[in-house]
CSV table of C-alpha atoms and ligand atoms in Angstrom, one decimal:
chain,number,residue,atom,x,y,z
K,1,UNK,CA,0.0,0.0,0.0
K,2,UNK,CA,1.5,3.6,-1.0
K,3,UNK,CA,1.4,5.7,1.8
K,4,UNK,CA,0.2,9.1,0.2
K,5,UNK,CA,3.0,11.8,2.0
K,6,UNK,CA,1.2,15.0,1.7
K,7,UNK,CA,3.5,16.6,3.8
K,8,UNK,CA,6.5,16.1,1.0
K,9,UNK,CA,4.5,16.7,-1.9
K,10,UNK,CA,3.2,19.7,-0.6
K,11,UNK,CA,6.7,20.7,0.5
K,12,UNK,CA,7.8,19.7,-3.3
K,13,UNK,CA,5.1,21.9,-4.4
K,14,UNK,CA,6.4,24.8,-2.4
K,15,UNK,CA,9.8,24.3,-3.7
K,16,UNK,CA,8.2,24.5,-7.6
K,17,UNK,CA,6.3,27.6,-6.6
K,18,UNK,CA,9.3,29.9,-4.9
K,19,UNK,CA,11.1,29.1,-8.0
K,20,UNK,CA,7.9,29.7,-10.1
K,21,UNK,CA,7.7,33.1,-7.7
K,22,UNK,CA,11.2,34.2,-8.3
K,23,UNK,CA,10.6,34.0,-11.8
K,24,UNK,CA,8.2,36.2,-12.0
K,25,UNK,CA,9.6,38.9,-10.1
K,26,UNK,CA,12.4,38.9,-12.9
K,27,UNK,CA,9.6,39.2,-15.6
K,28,UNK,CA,7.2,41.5,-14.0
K,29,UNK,CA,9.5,43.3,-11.5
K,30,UNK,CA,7.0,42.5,-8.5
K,31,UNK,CA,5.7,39.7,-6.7
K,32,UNK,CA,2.4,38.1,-6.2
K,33,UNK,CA,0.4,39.1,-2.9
K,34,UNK,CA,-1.7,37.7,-0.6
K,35,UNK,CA,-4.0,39.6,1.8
K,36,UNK,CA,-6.3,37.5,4.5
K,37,UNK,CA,-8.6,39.0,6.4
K,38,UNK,CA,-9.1,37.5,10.0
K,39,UNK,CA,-12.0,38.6,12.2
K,40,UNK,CA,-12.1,37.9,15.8
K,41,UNK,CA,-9.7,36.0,18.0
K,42,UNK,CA,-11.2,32.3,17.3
K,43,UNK,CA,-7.6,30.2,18.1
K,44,UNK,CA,-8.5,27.9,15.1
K,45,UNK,CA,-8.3,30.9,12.7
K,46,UNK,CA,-5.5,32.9,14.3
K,47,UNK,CA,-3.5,29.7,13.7
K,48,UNK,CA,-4.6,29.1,10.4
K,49,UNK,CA,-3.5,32.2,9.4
K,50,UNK,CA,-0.3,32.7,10.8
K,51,UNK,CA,0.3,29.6,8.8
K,52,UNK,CA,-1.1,30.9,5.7
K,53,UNK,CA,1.5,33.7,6.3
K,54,UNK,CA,4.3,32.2,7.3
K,55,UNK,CA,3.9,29.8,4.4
K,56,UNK,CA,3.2,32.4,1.8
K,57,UNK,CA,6.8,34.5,3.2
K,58,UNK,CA,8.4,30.9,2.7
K,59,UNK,CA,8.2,31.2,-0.8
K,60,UNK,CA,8.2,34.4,-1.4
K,61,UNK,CA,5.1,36.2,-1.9
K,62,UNK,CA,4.0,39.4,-0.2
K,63,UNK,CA,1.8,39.1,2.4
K,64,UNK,CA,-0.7,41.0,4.5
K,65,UNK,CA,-3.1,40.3,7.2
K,66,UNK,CA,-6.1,42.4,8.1
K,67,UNK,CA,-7.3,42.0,11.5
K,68,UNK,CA,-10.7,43.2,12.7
K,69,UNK,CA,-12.3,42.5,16.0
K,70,UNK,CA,-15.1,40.3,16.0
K,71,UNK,CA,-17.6,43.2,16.5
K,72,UNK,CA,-16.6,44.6,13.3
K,73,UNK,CA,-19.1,46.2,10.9
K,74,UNK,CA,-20.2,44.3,7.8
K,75,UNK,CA,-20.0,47.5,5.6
K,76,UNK,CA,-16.4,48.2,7.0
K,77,UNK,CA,-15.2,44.8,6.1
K,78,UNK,CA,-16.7,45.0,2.7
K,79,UNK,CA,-15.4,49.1,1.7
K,80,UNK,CA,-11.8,47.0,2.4
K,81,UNK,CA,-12.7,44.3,0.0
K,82,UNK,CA,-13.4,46.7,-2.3
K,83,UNK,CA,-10.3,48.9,-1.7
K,84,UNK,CA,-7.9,45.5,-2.1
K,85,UNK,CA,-9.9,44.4,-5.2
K,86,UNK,CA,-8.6,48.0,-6.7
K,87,UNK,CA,-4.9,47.5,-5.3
K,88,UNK,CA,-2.9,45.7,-7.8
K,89,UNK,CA,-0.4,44.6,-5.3
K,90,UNK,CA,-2.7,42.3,-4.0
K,91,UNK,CA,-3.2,39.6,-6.3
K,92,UNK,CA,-5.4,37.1,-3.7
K,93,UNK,CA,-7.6,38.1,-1.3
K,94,UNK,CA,-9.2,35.6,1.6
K,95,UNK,CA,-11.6,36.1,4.3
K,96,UNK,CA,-10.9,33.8,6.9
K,97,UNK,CA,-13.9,31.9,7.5
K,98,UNK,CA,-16.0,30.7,9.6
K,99,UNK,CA,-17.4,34.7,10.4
K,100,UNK,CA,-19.6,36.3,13.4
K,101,UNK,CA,-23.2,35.9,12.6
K,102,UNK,CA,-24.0,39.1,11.8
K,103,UNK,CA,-21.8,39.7,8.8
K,104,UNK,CA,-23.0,37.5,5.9
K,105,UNK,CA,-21.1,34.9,4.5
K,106,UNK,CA,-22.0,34.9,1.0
K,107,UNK,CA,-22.0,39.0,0.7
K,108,UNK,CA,-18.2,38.7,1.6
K,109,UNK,CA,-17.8,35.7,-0.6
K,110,UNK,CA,-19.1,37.7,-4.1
K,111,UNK,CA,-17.9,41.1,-2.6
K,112,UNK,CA,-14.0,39.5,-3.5
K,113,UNK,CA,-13.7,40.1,-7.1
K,114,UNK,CA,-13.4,36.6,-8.9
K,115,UNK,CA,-10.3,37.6,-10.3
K,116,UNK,CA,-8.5,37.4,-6.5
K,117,UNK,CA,-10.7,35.0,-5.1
K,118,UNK,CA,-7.9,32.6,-4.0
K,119,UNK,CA,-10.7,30.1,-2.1
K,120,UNK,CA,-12.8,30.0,-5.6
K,121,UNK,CA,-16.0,30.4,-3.8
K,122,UNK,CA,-17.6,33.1,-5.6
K,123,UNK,CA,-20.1,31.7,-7.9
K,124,UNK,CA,-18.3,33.1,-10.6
K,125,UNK,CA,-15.5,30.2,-10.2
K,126,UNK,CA,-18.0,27.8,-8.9
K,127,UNK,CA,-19.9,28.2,-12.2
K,128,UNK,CA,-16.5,28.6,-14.2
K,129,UNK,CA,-15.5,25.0,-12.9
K,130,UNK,CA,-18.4,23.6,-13.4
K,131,UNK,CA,-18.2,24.7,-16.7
K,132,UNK,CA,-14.9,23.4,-17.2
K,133,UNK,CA,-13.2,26.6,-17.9
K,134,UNK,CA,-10.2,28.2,-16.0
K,135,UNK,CA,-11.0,29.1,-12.6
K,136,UNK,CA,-9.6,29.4,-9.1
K,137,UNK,CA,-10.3,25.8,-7.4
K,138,UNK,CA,-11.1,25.6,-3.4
K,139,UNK,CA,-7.7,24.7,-2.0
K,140,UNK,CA,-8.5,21.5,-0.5
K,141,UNK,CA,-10.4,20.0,-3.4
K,142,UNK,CA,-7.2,20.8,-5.2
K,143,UNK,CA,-4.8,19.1,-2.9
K,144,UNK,CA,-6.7,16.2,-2.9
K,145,UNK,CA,-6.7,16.1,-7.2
K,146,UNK,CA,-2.5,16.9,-7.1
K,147,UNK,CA,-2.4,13.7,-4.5
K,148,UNK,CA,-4.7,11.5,-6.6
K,149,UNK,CA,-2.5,12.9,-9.9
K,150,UNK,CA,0.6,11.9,-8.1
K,151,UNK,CA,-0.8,8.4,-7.8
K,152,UNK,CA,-2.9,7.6,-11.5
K,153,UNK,CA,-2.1,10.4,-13.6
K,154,UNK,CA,-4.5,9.2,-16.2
K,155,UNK,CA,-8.1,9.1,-15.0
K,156,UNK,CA,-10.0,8.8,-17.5
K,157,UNK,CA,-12.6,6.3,-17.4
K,158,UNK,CA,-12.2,5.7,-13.7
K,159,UNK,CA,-15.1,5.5,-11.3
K,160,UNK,CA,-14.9,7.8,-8.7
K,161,UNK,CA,-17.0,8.3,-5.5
K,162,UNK,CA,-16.9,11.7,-3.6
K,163,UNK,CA,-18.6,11.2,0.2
K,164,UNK,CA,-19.8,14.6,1.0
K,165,UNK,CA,-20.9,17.3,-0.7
K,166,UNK,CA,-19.9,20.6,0.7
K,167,UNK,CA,-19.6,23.7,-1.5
K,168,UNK,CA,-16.1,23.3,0.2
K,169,UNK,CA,-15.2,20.3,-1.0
K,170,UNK,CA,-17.7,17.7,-2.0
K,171,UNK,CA,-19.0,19.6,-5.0
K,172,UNK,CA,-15.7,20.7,-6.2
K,173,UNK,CA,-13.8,17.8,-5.8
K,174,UNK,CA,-16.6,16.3,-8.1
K,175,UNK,CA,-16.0,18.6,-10.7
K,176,UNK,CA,-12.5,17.9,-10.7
K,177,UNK,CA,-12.5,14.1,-11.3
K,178,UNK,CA,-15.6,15.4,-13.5
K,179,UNK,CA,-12.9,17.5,-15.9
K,180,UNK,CA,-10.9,14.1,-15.7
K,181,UNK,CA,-13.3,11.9,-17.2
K,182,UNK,CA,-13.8,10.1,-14.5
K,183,UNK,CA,-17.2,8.8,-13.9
K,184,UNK,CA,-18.7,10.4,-10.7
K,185,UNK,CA,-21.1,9.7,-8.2
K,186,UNK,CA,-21.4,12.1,-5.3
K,187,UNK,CA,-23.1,11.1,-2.2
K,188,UNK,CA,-24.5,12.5,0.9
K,189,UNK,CA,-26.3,12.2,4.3
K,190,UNK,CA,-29.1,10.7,2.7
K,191,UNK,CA,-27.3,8.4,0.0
K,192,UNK,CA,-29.5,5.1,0.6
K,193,UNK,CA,-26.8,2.6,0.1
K,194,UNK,CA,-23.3,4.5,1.2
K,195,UNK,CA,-21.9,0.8,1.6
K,196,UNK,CA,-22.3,-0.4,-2.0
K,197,UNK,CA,-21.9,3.0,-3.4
K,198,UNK,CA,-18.6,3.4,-2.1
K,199,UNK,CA,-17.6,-0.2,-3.3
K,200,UNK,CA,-17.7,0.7,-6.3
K,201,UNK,CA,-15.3,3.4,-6.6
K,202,UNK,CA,-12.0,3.4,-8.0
K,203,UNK,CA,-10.8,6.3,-6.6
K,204,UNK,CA,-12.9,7.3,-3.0
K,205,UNK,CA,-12.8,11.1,-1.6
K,206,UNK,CA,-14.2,11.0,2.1
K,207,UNK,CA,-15.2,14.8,3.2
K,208,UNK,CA,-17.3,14.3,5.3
K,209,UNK,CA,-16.8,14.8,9.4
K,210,UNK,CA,-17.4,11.5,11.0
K,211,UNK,CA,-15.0,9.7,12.8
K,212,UNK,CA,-13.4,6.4,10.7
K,213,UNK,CA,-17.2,6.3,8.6
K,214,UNK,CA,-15.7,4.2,5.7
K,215,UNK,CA,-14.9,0.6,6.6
K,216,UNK,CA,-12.2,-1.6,4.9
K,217,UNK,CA,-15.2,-3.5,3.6
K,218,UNK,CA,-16.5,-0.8,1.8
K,219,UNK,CA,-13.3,-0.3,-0.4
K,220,UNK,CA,-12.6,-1.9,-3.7
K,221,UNK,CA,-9.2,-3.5,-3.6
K,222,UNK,CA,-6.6,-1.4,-5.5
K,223,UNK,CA,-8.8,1.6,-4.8
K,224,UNK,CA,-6.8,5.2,-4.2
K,225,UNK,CA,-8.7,6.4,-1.2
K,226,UNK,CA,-8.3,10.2,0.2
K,227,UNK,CA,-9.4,10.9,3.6
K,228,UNK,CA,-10.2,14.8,3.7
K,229,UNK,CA,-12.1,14.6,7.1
K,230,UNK,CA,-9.8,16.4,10.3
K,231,UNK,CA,-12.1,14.9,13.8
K,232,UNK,CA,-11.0,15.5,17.0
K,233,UNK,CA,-11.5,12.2,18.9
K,234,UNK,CA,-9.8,10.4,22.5
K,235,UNK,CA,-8.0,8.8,20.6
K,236,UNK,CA,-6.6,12.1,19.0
K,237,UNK,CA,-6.9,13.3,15.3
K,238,UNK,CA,-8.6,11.0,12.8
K,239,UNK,CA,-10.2,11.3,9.3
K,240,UNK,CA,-13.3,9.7,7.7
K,241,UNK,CA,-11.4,6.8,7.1
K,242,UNK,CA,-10.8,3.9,9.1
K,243,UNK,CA,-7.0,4.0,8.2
K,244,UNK,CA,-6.3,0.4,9.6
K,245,UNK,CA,-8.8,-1.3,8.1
K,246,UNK,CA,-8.5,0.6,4.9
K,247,UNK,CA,-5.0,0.6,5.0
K,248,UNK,CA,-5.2,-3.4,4.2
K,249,UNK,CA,-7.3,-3.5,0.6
K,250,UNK,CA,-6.5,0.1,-0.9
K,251,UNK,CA,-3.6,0.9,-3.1
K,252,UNK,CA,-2.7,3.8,-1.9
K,253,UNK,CA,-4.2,6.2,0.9
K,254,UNK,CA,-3.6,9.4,2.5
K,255,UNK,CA,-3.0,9.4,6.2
K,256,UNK,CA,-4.5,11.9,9.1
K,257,UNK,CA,-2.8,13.8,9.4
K,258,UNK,CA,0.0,14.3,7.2
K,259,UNK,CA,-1.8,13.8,4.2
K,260,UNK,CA,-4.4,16.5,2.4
K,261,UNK,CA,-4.1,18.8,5.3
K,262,UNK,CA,-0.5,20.2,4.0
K,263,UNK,CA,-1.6,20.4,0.4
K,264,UNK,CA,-4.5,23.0,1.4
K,265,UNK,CA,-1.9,25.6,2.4
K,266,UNK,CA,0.3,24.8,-0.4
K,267,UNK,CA,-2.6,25.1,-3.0
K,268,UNK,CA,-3.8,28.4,-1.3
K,269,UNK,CA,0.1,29.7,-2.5
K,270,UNK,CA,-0.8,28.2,-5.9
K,271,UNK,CA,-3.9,29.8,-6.4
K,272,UNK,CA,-2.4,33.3,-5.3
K,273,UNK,CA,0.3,32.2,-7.9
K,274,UNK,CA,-2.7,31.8,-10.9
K,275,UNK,CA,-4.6,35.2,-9.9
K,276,UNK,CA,-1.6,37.0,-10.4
K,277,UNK,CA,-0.4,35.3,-13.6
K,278,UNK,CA,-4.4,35.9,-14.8
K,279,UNK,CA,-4.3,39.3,-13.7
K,280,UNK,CA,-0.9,40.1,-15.7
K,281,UNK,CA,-1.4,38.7,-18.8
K,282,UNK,CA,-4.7,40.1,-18.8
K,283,UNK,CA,-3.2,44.0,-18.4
K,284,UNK,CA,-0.3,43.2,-20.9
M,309,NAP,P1,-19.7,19.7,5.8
M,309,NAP,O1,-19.9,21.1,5.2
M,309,NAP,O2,-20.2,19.5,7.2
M,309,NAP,O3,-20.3,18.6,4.8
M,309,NAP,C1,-20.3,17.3,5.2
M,309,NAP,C2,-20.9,16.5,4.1
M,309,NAP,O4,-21.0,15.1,4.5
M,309,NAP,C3,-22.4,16.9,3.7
M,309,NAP,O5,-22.6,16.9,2.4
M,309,NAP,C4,-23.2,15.8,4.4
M,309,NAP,O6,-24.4,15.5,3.7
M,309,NAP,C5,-22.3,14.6,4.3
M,309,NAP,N1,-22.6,13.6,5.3
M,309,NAP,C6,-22.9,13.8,6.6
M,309,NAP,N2,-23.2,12.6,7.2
M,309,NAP,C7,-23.0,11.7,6.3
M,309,NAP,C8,-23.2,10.3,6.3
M,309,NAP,N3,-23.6,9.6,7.4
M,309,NAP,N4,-23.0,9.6,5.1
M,309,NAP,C9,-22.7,10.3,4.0
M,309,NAP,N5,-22.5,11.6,3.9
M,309,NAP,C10,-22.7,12.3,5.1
M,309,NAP,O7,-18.1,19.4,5.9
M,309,NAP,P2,-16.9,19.9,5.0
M,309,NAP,O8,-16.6,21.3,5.3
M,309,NAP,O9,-16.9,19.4,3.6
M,309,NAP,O10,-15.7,19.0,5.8
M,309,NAP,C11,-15.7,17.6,5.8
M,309,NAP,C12,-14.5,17.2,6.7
M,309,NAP,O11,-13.3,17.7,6.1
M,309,NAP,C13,-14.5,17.7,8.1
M,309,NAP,O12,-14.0,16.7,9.0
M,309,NAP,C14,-13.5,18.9,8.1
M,309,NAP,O13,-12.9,19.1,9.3
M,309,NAP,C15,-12.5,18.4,7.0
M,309,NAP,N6,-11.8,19.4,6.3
M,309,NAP,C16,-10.5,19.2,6.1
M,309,NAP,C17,-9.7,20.1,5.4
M,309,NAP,C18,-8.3,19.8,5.2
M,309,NAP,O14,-7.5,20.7,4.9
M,309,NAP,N7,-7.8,18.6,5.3
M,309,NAP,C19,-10.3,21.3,4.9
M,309,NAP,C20,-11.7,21.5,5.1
M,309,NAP,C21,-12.4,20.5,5.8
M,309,NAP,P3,-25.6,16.5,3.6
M,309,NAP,O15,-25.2,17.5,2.5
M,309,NAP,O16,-26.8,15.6,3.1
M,309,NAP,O17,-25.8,17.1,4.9
């Protein structure tokens, strides 16, 4: 069984983009940047941005963070959206989510202009992917497609199972194998036959929150399985995979953690990478 390392191809990828980064500033004389904007002092989100930062300075691109307390206005969170959509040093722009009740989630979300929106959840990208045009992917989604590339670089005709279907990553990981030609079923809370439907797949993407959900004997053998699920358990972190039992029929499977959870970051750096490659060519 291959043992998917997302914690050294994610580090590869880093390597590609500071080289990719440095190349650009010799060709455009400036580098891409990155602006997040945190709100509120929720420790989850303080730490996931101080590694979006720290990770963004590693391979060089300029980065900001915003920080607003969590009693913010909406309308003052929104004028600075609009402000960085006009900057052109800022080439990505994310709003740390999730966000105090009263600002609104999906105002934020379209306020970001689709050309910076580094998370590629305005519906402009979500339509564009869907579509099958260029785009800006959600991050994870993407980590998850460069891990299942790594493994089977040609997907086509593949059967592919996605558990979950989040606009975060269900739904785009979908689209993904979609653009692959693999064929895809995408299930959900209220999928009748998880079991069988799961059996099936060649390639099975488990996004889903539950602790260990898909059983070794729900797994074709030879199956690439990636576990995107991050639960908090007593017997510490696990995905939505029982990694033991899977372990023991698939060919290859990502491990909790250590596996997708790097590549998120990584393709965050990416995505910053395409806006501002977009955004160039597009004022040449
Ligand atoms: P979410 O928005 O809660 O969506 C969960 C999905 O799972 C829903 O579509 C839901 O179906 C489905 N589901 C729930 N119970 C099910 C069941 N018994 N059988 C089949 N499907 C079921 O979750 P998410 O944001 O996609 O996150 C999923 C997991 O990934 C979480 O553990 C999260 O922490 C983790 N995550 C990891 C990363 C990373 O970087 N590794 C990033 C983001 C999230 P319905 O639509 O019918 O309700």
């Amino acid at each position: 069984m291959i043992l998917i390392d997302g914690k050294k191809i994610a580090s590869e990828l880093r390597d590609d983009l500071k080289k990719e980064v440095s190349e650009l500033k010799k060709k455009f004389n400036k580098v891409p940047g990155l602006t997040v904007i945190l709100i509120g002092d929720l420790t989850p989100s303080q730490i996931y941005v101080r590694n979006k930062e720290k990770s963004a300075n590693e391979v060089g691109l300029k980065s900001e963070v915003i920080k607003y307390p969590d009693n913010v206005e909406e309308k003052i969170v929104l004028n600075k959206i609009k402000e960085l959509n006009k900057d052109d040093t800022v080439s990505g722009i994310l709003v740390q989510l999730p966000l105090p009740k009263h600002i609104d989630k999906q105002k934020v979300i379209e306020t970001i202009t689709p050309d910076k929106d580094v998370d590629g959840f305005h519906p402009m990208n979500v339509g564009n992917l869907s579509s099958g045009y260029d785009s800006s992917v959600p991050c994870t989604p993407l980590g998850c497609y460069l891990l299942i590339k790594k493994i089977e670089p040609n997907l086509s005709g593949k059967k592919a199972v996605v558990v979950g279907r989040s606009n975060l990553n269900g739904k785009p990981m979908a689209q993904l194998l979609l653009k692959e030609n693999c064929t895809v079923t995408i299930t959900h809370s209220k999928t009748s036959d998880l079991k069988g439907e799961c059996l099936k797949g060649d390639i099975i993407v488990a996004a889903v929150g539950i602790p260990e959900l898909v059983k070794g004997d729900w797994v074709k053998k030879n199956a690439i399985v990636i576990d995107v699920g991050i639960n908090k358990t007593e017997k510490g972190i696990v995905g939505d995979v029982d990694f033991d039992e899977v372990s023991k029929v698939a060919k290859a499977l990502t491990p909790v953690p250590g596996g997708v959870g790097p590549m998120t970051i990584a393709c965050l750096l990416k995505n910053t990478i395409e806006c501002f490659k977009r955004n160039e060519v597009s004022v040449d």
